[in-house]
PDB file of C-alpha atoms in Angstrom:
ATOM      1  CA  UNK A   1     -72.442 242.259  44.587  1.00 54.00           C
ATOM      2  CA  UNK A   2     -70.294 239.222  44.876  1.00 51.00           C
ATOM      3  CA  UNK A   3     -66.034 239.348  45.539  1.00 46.00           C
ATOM      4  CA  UNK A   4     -63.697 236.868  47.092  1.00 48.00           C
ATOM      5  CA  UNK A   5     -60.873 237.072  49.543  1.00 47.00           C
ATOM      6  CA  UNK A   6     -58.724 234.937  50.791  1.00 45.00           C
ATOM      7  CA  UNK A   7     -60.006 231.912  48.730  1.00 49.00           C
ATOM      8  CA  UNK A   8     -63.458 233.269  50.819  1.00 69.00           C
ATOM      9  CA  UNK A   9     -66.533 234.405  48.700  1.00 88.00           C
ATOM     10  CA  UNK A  10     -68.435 237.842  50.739  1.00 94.00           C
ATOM     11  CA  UNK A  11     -71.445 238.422  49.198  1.00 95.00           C
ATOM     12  CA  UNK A  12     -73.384 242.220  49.788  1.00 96.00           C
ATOM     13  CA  UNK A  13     -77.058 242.506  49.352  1.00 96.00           C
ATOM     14  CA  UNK A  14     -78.781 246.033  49.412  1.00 95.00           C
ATOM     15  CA  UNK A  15     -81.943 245.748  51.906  1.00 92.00           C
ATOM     16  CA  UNK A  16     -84.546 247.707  53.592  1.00 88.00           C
ATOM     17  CA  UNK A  17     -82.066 248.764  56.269  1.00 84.00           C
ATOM     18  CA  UNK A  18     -79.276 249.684  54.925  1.00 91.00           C
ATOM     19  CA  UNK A  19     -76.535 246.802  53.257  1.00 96.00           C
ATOM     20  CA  UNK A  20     -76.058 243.384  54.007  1.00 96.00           C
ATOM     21  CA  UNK A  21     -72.423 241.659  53.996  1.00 97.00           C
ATOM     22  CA  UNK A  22     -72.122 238.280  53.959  1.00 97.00           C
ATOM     23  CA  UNK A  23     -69.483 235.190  54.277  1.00 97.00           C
ATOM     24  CA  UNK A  24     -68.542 231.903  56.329  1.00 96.00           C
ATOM     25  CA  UNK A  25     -66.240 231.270  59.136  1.00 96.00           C
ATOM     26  CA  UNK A  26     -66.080 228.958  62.131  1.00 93.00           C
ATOM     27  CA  UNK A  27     -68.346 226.805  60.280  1.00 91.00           C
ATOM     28  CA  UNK A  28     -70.916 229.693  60.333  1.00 93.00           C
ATOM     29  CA  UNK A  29     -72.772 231.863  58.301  1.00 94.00           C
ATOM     30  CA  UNK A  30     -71.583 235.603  59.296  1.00 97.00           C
ATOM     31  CA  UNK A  31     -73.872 238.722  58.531  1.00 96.00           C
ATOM     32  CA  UNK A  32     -72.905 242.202  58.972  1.00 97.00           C
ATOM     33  CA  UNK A  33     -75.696 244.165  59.008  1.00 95.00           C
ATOM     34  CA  UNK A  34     -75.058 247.616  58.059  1.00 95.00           C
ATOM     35  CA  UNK A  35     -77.280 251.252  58.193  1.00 93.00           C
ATOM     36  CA  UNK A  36     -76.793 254.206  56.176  1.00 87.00           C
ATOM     37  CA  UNK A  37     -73.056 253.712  54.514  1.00 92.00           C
ATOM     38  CA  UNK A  38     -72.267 253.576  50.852  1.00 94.00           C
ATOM     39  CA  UNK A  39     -71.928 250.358  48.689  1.00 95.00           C
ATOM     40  CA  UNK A  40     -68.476 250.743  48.848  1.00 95.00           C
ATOM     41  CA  UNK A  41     -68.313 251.398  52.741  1.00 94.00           C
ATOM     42  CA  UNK A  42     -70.142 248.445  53.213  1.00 95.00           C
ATOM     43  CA  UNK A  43     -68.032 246.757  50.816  1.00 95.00           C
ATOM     44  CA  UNK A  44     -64.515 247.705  53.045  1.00 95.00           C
ATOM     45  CA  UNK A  45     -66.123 247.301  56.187  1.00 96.00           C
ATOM     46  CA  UNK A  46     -67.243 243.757  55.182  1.00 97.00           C
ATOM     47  CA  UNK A  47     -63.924 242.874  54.385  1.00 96.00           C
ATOM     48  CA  UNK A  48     -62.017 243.782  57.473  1.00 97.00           C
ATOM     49  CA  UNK A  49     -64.988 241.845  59.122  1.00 97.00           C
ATOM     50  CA  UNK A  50     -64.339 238.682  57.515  1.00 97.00           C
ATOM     51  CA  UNK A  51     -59.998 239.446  57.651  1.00 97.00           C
ATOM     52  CA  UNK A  52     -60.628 239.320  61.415  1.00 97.00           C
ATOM     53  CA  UNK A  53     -62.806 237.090  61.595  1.00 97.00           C
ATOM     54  CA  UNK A  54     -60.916 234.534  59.404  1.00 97.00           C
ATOM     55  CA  UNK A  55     -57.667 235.561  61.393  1.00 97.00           C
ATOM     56  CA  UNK A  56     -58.958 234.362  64.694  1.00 97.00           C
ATOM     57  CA  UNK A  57     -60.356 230.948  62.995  1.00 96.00           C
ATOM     58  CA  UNK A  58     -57.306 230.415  61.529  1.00 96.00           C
ATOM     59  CA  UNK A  59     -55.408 231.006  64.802  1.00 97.00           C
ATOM     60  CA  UNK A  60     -57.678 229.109  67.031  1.00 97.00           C
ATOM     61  CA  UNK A  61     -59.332 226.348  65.141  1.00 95.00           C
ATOM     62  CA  UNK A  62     -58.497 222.758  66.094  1.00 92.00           C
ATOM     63  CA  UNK A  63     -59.038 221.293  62.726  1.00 91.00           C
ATOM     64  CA  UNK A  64     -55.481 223.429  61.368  1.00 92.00           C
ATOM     65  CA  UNK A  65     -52.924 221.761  62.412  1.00 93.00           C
ATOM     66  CA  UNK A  66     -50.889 224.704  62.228  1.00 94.00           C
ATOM     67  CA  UNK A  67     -53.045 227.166  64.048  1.00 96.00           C
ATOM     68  CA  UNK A  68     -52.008 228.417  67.276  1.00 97.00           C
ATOM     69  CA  UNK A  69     -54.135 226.237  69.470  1.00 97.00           C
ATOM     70  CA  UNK A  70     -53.303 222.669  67.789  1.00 96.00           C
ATOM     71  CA  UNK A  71     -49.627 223.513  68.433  1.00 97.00           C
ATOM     72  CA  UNK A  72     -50.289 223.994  72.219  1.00 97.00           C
ATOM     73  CA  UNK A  73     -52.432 220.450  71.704  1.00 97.00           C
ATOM     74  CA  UNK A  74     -49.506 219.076  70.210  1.00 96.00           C
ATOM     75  CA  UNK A  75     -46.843 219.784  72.525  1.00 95.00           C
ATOM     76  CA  UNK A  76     -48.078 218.805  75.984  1.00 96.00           C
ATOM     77  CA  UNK A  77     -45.840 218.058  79.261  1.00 97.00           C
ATOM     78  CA  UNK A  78     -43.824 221.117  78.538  1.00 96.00           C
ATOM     79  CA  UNK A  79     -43.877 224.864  79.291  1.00 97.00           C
ATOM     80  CA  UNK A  80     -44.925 226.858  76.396  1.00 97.00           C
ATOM     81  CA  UNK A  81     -44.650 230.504  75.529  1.00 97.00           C
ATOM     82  CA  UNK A  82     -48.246 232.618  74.870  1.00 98.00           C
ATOM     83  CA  UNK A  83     -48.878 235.355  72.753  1.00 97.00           C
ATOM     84  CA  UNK A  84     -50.661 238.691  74.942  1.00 97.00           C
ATOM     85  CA  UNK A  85     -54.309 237.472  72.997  1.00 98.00           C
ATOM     86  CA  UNK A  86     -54.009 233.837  73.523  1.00 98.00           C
ATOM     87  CA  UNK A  87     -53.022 234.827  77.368  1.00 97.00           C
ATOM     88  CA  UNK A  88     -56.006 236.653  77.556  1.00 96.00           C
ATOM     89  CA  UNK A  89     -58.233 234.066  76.026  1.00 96.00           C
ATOM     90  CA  UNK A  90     -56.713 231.433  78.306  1.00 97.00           C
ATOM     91  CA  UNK A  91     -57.297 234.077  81.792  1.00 95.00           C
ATOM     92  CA  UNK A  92     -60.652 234.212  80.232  1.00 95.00           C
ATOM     93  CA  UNK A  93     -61.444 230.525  80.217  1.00 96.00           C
ATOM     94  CA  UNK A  94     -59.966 230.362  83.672  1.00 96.00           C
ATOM     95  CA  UNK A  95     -62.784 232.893  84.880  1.00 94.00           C
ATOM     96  CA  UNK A  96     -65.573 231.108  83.406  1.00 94.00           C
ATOM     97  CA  UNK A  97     -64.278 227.975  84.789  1.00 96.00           C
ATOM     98  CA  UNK A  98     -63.887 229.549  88.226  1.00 95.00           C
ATOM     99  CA  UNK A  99     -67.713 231.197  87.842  1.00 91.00           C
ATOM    100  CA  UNK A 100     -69.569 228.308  86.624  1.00 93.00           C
ATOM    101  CA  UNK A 101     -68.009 225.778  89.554  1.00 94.00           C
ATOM    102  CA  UNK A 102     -65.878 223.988  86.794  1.00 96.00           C
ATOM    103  CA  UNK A 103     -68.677 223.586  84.085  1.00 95.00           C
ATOM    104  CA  UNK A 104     -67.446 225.796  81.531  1.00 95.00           C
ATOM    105  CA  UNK A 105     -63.790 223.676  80.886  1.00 97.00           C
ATOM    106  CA  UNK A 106     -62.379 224.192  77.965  1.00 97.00           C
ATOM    107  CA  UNK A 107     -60.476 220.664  78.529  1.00 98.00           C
ATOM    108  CA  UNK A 108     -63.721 219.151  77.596  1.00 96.00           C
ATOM    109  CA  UNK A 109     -63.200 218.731  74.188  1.00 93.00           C
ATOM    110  CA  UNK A 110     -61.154 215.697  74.790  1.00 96.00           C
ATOM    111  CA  UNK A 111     -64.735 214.059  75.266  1.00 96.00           C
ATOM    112  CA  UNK A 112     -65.329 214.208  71.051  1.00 92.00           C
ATOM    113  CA  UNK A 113     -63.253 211.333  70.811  1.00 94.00           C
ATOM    114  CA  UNK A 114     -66.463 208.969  71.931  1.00 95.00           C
ATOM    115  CA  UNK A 115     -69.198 211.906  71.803  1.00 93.00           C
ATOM    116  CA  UNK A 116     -70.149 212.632  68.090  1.00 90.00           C
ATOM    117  CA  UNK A 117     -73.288 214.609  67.610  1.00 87.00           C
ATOM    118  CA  UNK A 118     -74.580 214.305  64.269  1.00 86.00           C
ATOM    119  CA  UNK A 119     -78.091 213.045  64.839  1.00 83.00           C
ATOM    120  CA  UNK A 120     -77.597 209.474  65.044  1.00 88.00           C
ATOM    121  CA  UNK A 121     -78.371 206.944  67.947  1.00 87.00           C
ATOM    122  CA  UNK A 122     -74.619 206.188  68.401  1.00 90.00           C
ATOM    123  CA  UNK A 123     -74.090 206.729  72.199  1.00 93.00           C
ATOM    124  CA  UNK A 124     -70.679 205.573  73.661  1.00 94.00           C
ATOM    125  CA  UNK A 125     -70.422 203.215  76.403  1.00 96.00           C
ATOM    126  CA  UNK A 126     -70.123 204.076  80.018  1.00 96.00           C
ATOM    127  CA  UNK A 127     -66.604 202.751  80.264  1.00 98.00           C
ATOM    128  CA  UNK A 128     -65.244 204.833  77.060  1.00 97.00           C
ATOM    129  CA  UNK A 129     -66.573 208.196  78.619  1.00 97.00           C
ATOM    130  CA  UNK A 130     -64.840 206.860  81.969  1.00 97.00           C
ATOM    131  CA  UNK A 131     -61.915 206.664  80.436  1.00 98.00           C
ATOM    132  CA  UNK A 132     -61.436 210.241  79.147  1.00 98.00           C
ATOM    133  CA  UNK A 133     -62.266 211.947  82.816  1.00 98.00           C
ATOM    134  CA  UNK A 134     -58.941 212.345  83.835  1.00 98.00           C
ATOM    135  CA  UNK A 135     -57.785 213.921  80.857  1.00 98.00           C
ATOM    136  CA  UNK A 136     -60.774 216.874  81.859  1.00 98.00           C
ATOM    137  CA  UNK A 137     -60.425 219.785  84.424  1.00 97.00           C
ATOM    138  CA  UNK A 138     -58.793 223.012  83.653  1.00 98.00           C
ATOM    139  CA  UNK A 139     -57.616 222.971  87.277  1.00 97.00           C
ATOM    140  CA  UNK A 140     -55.098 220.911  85.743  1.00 98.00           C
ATOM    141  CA  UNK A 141     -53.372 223.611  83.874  1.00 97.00           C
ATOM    142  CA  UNK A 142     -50.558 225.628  84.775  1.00 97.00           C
ATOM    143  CA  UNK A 143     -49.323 229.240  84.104  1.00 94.00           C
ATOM    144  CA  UNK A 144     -46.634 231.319  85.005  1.00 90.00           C
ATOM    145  CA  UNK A 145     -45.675 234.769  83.094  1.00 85.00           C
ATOM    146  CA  UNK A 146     -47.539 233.684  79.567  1.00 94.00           C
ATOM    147  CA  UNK A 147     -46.388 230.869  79.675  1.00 97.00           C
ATOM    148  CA  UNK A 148     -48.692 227.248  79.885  1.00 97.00           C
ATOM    149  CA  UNK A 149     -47.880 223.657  81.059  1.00 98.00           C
ATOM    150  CA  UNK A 150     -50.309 221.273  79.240  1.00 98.00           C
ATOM    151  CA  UNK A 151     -50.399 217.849  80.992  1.00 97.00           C
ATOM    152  CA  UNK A 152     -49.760 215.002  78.723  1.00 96.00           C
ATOM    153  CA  UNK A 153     -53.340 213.743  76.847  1.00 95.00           C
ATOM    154  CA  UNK A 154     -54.769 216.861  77.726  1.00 97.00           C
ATOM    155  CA  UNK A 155     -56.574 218.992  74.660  1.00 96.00           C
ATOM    156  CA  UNK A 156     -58.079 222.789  74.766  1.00 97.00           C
ATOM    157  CA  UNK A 157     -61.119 223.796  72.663  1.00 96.00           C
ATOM    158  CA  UNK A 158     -62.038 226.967  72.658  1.00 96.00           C
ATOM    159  CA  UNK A 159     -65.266 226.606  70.756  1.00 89.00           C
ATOM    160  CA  UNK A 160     -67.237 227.400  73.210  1.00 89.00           C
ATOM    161  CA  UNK A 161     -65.183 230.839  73.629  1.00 94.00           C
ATOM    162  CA  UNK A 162     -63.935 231.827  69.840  1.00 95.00           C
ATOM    163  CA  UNK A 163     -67.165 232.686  68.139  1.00 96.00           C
ATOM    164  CA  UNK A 164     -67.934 234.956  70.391  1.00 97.00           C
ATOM    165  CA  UNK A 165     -64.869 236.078  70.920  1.00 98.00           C
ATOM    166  CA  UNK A 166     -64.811 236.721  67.472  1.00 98.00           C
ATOM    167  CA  UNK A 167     -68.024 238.402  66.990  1.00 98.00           C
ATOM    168  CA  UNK A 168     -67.007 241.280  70.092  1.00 98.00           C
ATOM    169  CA  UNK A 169     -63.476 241.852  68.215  1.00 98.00           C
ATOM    170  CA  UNK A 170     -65.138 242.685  65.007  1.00 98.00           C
ATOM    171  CA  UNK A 171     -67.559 244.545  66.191  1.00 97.00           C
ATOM    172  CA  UNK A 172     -64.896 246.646  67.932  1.00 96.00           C
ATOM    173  CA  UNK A 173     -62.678 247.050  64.573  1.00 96.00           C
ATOM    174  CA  UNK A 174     -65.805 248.219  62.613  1.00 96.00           C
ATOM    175  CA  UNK A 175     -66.559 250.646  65.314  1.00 94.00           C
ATOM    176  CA  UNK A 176     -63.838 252.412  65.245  1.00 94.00           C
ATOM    177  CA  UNK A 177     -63.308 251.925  61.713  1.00 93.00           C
ATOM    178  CA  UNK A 178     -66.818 253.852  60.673  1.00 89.00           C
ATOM    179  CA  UNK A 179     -66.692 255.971  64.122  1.00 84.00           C
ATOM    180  CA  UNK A 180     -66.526 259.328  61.667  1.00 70.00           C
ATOM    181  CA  UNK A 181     -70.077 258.248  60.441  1.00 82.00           C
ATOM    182  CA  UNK A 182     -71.193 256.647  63.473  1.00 84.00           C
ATOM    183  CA  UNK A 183     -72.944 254.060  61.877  1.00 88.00           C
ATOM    184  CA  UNK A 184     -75.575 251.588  63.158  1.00 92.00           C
ATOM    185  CA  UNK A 185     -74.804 247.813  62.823  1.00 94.00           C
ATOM    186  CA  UNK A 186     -75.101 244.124  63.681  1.00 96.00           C
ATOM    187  CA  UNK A 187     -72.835 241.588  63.802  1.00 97.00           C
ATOM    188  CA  UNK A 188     -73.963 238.502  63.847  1.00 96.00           C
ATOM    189  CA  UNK A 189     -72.035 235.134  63.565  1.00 96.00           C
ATOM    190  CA  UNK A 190     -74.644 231.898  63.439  1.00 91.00           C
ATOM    191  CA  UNK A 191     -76.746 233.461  65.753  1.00 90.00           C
ATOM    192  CA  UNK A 192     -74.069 234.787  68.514  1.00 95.00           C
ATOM    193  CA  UNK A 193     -74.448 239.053  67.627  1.00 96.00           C
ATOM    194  CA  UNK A 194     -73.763 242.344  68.825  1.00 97.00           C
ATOM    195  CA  UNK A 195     -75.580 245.570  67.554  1.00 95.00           C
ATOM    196  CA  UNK A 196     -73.174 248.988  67.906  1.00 91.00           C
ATOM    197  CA  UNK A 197     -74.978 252.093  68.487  1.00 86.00           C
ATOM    198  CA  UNK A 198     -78.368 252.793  67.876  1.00 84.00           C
ATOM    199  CA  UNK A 199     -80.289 252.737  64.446  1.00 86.00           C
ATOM    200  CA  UNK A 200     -80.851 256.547  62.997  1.00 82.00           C
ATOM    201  CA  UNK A 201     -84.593 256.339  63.716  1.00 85.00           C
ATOM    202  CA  UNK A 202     -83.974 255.061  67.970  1.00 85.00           C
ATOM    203  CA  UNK A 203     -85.988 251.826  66.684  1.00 86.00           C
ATOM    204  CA  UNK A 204     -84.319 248.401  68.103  1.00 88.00           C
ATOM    205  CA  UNK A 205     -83.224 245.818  65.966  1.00 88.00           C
ATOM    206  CA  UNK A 206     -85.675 242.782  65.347  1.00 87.00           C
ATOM    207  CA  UNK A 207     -84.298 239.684  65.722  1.00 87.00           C
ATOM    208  CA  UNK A 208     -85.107 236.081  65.458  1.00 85.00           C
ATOM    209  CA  UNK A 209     -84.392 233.769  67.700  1.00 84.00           C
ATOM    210  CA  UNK A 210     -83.934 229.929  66.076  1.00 79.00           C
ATOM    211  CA  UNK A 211     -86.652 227.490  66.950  1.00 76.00           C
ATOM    212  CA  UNK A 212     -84.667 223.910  68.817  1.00 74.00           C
ATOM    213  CA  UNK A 213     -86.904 221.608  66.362  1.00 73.00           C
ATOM    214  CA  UNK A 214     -87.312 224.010  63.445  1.00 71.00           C
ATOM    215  CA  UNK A 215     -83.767 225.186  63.013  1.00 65.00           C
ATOM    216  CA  UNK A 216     -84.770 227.389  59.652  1.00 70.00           C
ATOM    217  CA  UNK A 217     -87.754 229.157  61.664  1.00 73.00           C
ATOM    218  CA  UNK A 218     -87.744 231.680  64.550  1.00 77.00           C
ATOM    219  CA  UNK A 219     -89.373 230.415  67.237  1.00 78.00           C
ATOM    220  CA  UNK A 220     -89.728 234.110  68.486  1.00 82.00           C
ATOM    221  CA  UNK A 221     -88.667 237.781  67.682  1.00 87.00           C
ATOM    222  CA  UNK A 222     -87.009 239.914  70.520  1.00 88.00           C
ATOM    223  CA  UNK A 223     -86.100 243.353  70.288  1.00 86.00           C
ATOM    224  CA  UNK A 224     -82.281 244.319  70.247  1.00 89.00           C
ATOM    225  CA  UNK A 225     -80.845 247.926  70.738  1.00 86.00           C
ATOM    226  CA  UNK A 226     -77.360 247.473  72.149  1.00 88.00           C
ATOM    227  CA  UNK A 227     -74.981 245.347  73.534  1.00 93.00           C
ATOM    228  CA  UNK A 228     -75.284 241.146  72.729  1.00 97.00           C
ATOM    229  CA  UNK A 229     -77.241 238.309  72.164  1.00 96.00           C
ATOM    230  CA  UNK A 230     -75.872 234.779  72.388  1.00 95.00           C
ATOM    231  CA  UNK A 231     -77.877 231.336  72.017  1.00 92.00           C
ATOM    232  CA  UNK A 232     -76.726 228.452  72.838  1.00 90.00           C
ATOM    233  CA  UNK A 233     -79.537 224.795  72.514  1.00 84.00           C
ATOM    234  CA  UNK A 234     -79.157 221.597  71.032  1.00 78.00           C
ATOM    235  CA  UNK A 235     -81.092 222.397  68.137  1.00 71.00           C
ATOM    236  CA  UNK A 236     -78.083 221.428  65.560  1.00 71.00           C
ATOM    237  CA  UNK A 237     -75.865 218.712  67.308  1.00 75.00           C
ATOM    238  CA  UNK A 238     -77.691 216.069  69.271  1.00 81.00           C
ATOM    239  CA  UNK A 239     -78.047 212.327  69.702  1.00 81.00           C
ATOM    240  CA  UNK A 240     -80.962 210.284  69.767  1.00 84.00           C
ATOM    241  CA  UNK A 241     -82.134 207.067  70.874  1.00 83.00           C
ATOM    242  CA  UNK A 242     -84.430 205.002  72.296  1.00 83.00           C
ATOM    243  CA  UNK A 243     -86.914 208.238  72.343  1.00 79.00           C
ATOM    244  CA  UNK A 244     -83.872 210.486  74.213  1.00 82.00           C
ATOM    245  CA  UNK A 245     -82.200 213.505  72.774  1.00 81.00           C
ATOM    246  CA  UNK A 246     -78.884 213.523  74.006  1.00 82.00           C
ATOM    247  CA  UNK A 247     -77.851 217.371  73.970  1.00 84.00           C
ATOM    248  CA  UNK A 248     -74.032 218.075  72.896  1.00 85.00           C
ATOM    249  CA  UNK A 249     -73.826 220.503  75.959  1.00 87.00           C
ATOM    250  CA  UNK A 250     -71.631 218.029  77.950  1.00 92.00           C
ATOM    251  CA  UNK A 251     -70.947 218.012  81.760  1.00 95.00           C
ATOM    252  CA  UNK A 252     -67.106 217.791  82.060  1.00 96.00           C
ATOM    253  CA  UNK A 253     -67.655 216.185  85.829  1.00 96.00           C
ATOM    254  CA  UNK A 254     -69.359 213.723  84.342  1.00 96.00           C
ATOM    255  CA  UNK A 255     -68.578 213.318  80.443  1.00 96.00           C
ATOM    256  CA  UNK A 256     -72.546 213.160  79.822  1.00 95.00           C
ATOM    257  CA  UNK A 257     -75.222 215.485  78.339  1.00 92.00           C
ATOM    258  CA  UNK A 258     -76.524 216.914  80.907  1.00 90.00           C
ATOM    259  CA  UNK A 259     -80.204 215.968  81.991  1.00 87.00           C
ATOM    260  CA  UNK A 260     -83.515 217.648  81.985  1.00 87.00           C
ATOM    261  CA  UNK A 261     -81.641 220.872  80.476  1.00 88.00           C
ATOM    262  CA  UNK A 262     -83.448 223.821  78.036  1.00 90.00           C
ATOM    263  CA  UNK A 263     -83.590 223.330  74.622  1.00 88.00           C
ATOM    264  CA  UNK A 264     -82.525 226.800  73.898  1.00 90.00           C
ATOM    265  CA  UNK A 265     -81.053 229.246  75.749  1.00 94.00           C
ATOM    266  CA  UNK A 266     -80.702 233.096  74.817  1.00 95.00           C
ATOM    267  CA  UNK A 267     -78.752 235.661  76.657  1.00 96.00           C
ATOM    268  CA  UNK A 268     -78.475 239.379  76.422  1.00 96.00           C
ATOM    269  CA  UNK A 269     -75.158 240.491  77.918  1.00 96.00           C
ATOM    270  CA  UNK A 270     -72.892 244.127  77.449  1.00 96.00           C
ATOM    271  CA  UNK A 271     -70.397 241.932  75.318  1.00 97.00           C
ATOM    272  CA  UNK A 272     -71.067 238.579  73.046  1.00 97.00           C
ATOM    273  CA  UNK A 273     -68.442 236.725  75.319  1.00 96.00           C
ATOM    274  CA  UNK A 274     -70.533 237.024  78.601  1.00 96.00           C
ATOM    275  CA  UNK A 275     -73.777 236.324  76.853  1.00 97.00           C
ATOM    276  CA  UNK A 276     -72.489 232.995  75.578  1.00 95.00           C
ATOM    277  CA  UNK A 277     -70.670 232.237  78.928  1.00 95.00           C
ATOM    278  CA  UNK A 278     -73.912 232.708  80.621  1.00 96.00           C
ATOM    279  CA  UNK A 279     -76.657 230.837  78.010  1.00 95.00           C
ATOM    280  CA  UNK A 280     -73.561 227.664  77.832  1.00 94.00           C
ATOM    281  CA  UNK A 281     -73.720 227.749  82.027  1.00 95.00           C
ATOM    282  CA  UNK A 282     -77.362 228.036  82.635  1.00 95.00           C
ATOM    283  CA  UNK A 283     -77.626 224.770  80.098  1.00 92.00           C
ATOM    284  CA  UNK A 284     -74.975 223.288  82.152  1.00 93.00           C
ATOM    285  CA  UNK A 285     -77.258 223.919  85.292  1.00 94.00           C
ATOM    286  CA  UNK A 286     -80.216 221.297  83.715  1.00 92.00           C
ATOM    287  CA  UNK A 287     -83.265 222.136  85.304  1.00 93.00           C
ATOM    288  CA  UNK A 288     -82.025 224.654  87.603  1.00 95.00           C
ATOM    289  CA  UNK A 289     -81.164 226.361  84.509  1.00 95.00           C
ATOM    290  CA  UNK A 290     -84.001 229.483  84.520  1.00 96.00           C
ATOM    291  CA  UNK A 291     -83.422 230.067  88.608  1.00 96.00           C
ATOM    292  CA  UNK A 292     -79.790 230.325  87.700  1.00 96.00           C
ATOM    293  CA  UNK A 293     -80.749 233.079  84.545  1.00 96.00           C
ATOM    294  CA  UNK A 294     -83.125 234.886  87.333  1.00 96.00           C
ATOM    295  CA  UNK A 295     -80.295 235.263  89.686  1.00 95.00           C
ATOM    296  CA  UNK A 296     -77.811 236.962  86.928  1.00 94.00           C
ATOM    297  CA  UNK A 297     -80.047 240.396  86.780  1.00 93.00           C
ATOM    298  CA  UNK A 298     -79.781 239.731  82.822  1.00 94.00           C
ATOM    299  CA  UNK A 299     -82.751 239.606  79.793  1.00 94.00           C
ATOM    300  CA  UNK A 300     -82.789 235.729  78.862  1.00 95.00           C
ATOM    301  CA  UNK A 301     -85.290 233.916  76.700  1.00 93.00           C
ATOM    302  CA  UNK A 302     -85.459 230.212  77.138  1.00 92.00           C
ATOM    303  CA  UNK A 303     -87.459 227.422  74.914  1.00 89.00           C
ATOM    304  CA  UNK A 304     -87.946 223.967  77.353  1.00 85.00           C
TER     305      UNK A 304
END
């Protein structure tokens, strides 16, 4: 079964456990696994998962220029009033920049002006990274009562928050929406997920975790009853030269991939937010990456 929405195409598929909903957003493929509803539950409840999830894109994407984040990009050196969710987002960011010792900075994106990760051996020059520092370091920011000051040249990206983000707020809406049946699900957007309630027959969920150098394989399957799963590697967006992968996980201190880090990370975490929060940190940690997973009391799985 095949419909579109919002100039979006979802696709269903009937499977062994139960249906299958399908559709893009934040540049990812988005599945919506669902057991034990009707074609046309699945069919509604795919729907308000892509509506939200195509909400928050549109509201937080950099590449709109009319979304809600490029107009905070857009008009910096002045105080500017936040919505309650974007205020949330933004306390958010503040905690993970406060936990990880400033290496989760959502000010980082500035660095994609020299940094562009699409598998070539194009590495910018010392001086060019330089040059950006100043414009990093969320410790920069200032709020008062919703409200933001943005200092001039400064950018926020909240890729490294959204898709996750995402993936916990629809999980949330469907729960609630098929509470009456108490269905079993999965959402999972390009590999960030969250299963709701248990499957009918108390089995977990299988799932496949995506091999750094074989991106269409699994390099492993781990078992999933509740809660999250985040990954986050280099297996996608990289440089390379010389015989060096240079990973797009970025240390904002320092404006370079940081060395000697994981391939792969996976977290399991209550929610999809603190999952990717912790697999993003522990690559930001390089080496020290798996002490730093050890000392969290969480499930990780990580590929060297």
């Amino acid at each position: 079964m095949t419909f579109t929405a919002a100039a979006t195409t979802i696709t269903l598929e009937a499977t062994p456990y139960g249906w299958l909903g399908k559709f893009r957003a934040m540049a990812s493929p988005c599945e919506i696994l669902l057991e034990a509803v009707t074609e046309q539950q699945a069919a509604e409840l795919t729907q308000l998962a892509a509506n939200e999830a195509w909400r928050i894109e549109q509201k937080y994407s950099r590449y709109q220029a009319d979304s809600v984040l490029s107009q905070l990009n857009q008009h910096t050196a002045c105080w500017q009033q936040l919505d309650n969710e974007t205020a949330a987002l933004l306390q958010f960011a503040n905690t993970c920049y406060q936990l990880s010792d400033g290496l989760f900075d959502i000010t980082s994106g500035v660095l994609r002006k020299v940094w562009r990760f699409d598998g070539s051996d194009q590495i910018p020059t010392a001086a060019a990274v330089t040059a950006l520092l100043p414009l990093v370091g969320f410790d920069q920011l200032k709020f008062a009562d919703h409200q933001l000051w943005l200092p001039q040249g400064m950018e926020l990206d909240l890729g490294g928050i959204a898709k996750e983000y995402a993936v916990d707020k629809v999980a949330q809406l469907l729960a609630d929406a098929s509470k009456a049946q108490g269905t079993a699900m999965v959402v999972n957007f390009g590999g960030d997920m969250l299963a709701v309630r248990r499957k009918a027959d108390q089995q977990p969920w299988r799932i496949g975790i995506e091999h750094p150098s074989k991106p269409d394989e699994p390099a492993m399957l781990v078992a999933l009853t509740a809660g999250a799963l985040a990954t986050s590697g280099d297996a996608r967006r990289f440089l390379q030269k010389d015989g060096i992968r240079y990973s797009h996980i970025l240390n904002p201190k320092t404006g370079w991939p940081v060395p000697n880090a994981p391939r792969s990370v996976t977290v399991s975490a209550p929610s999809c937010v603190m999952a990717g929060l912790l697999a993003t940190t522990a690559l930001l940690q390089g080496e020290g990456a798996e002490a730093f997973l050890q000392q969290q009391g969480l499930k990780f799985w990580l590929i060297p």
